[in-house]
Short mmCIF file of C-alpha atoms in Angstrom, two decimals:
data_model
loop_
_atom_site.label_atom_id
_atom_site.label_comp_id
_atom_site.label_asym_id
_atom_site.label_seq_id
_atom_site.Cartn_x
_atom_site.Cartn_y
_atom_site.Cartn_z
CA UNK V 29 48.74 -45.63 -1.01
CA UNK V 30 45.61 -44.32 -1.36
CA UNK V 31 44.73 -43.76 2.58
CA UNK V 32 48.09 -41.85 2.67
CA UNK V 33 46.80 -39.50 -0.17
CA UNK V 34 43.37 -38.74 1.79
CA UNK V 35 45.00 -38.73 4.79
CA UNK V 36 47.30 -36.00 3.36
CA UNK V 37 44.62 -34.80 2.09
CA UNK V 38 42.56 -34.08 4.89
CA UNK V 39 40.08 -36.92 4.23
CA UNK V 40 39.16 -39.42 6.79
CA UNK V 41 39.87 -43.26 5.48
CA UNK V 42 38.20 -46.38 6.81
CA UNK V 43 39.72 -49.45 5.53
CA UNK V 44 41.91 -48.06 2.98
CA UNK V 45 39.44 -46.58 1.21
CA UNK V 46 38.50 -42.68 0.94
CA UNK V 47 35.87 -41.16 2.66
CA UNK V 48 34.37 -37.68 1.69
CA UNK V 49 32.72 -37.11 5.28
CA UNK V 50 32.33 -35.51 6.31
CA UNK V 51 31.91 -31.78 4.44
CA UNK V 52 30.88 -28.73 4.55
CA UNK V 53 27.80 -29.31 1.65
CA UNK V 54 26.67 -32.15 3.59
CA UNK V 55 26.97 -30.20 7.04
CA UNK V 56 24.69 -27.03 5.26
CA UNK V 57 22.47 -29.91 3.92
CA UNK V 58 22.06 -31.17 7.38
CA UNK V 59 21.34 -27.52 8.51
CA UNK V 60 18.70 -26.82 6.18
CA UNK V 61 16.87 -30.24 6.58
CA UNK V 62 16.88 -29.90 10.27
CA UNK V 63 14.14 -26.87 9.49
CA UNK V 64 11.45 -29.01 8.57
CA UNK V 65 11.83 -31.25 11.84
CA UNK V 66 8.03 -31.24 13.95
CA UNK V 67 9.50 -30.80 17.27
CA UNK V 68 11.51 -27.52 19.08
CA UNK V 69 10.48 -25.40 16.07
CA UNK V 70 11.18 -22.46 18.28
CA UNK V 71 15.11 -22.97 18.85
CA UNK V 72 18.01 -23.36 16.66
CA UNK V 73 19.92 -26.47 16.54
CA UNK V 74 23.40 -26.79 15.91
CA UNK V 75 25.41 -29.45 13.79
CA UNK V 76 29.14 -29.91 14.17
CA UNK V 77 31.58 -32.22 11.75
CA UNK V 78 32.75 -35.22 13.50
CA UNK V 79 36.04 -37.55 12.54
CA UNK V 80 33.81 -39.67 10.77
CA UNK V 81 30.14 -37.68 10.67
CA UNK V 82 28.16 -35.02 11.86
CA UNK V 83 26.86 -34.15 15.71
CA UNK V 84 22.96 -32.89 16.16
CA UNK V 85 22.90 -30.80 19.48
CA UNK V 86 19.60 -28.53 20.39
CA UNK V 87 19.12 -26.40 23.72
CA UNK V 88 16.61 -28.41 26.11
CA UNK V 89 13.14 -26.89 25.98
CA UNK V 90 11.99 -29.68 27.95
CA UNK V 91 14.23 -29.31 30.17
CA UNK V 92 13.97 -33.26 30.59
CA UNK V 93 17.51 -33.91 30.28
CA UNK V 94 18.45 -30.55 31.46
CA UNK V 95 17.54 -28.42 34.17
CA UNK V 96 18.61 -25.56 32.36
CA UNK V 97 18.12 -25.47 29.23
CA UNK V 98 21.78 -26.17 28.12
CA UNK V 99 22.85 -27.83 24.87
CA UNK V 100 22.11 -31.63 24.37
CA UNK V 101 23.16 -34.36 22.06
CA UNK V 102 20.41 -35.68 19.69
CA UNK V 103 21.69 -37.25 17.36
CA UNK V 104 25.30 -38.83 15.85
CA UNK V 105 25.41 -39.06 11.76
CA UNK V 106 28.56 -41.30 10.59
CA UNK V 107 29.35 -42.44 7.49
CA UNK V 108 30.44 -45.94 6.33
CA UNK V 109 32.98 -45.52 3.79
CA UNK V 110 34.00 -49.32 3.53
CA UNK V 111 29.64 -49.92 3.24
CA UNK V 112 28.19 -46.61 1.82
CA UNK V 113 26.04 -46.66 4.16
CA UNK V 114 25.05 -43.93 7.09
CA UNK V 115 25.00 -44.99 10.91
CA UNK V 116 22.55 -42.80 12.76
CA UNK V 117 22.80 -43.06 16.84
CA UNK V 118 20.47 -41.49 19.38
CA UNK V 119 21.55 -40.31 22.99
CA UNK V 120 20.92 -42.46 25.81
CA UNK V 121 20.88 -39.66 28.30
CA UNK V 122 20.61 -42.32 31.23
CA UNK V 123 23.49 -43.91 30.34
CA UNK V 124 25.41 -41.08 28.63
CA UNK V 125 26.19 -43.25 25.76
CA UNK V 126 25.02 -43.02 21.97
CA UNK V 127 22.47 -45.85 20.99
CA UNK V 128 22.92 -47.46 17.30
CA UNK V 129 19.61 -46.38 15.82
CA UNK V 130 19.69 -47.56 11.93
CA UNK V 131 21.70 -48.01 8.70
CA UNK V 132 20.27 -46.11 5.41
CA UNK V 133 22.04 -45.25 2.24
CA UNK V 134 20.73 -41.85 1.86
CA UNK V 135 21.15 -39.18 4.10
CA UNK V 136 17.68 -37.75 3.62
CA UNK V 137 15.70 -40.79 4.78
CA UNK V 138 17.98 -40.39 8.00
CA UNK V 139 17.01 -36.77 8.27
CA UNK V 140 13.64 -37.54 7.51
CA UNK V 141 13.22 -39.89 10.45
CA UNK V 142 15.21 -37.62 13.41
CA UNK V 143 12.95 -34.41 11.85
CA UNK V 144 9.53 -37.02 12.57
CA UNK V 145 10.54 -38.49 15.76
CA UNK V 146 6.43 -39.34 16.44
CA UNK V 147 8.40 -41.63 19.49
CA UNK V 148 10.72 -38.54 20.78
CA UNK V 149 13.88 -41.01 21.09
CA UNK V 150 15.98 -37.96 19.85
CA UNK V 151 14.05 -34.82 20.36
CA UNK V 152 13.27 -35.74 24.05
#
């Protein structure tokens, strides 16, 4: 009964059980975090809601992935409703799949570690 009630509701369900992801407080959270990231200071990237998370895309300064400087993924943010947890994912541009990167209860450790990214697996 309940998953009929979110999903009249709007909200996504996994397992029977409600999810509030995603939102638009968590999507302007994202936003702001994304600010204090070390790499690409100089462009503005761009987060989009997801069935079940958020989307991290950034134009390509490196112009690694892309020749011209087009919009990339860097990271997937989902949230498990059934484990409170969040899933992060990276892009594996050579395969043109997402990567399972970690599981982390709070969204700002996540945040935390794509804004670092000493190893550039997302900003790349």
């Amino acid at each position: 009964m309940n998953q009929i009630i979110a999903q009249a509701n709007g909200m996504s369900t996994a397992g029977g059980i409600r999810s509030w992801q995603p939102n638009e407080l968590d999507l302007r959270r994202i936003e702001r975090m994304l600010q204090k990231r070390a790499r690409y200071l100089y462009v503005v990237p761009r987060v989009e809601m997801t069935a079940s998370g958020y989307l991290i895309q950034s134009p390509c300064c490196s112009r690694n992935i892309d020749a011209e400087g087009g919009m990339v993924d860097i990271a997937l943010l989902e949230y498990d409703a059934g484990l409170g947890v969040w899933k992060l994912f990276r892009k594996d541009h050579t395969e043109g799949g997402w990567e399972f990167f970690m599981l982390e209860r709070s969204l700002q450790v996540l945040m935390d570690c794509i804004n670092r990214d000493t190893a550039r697996l997302f900003w790349q």
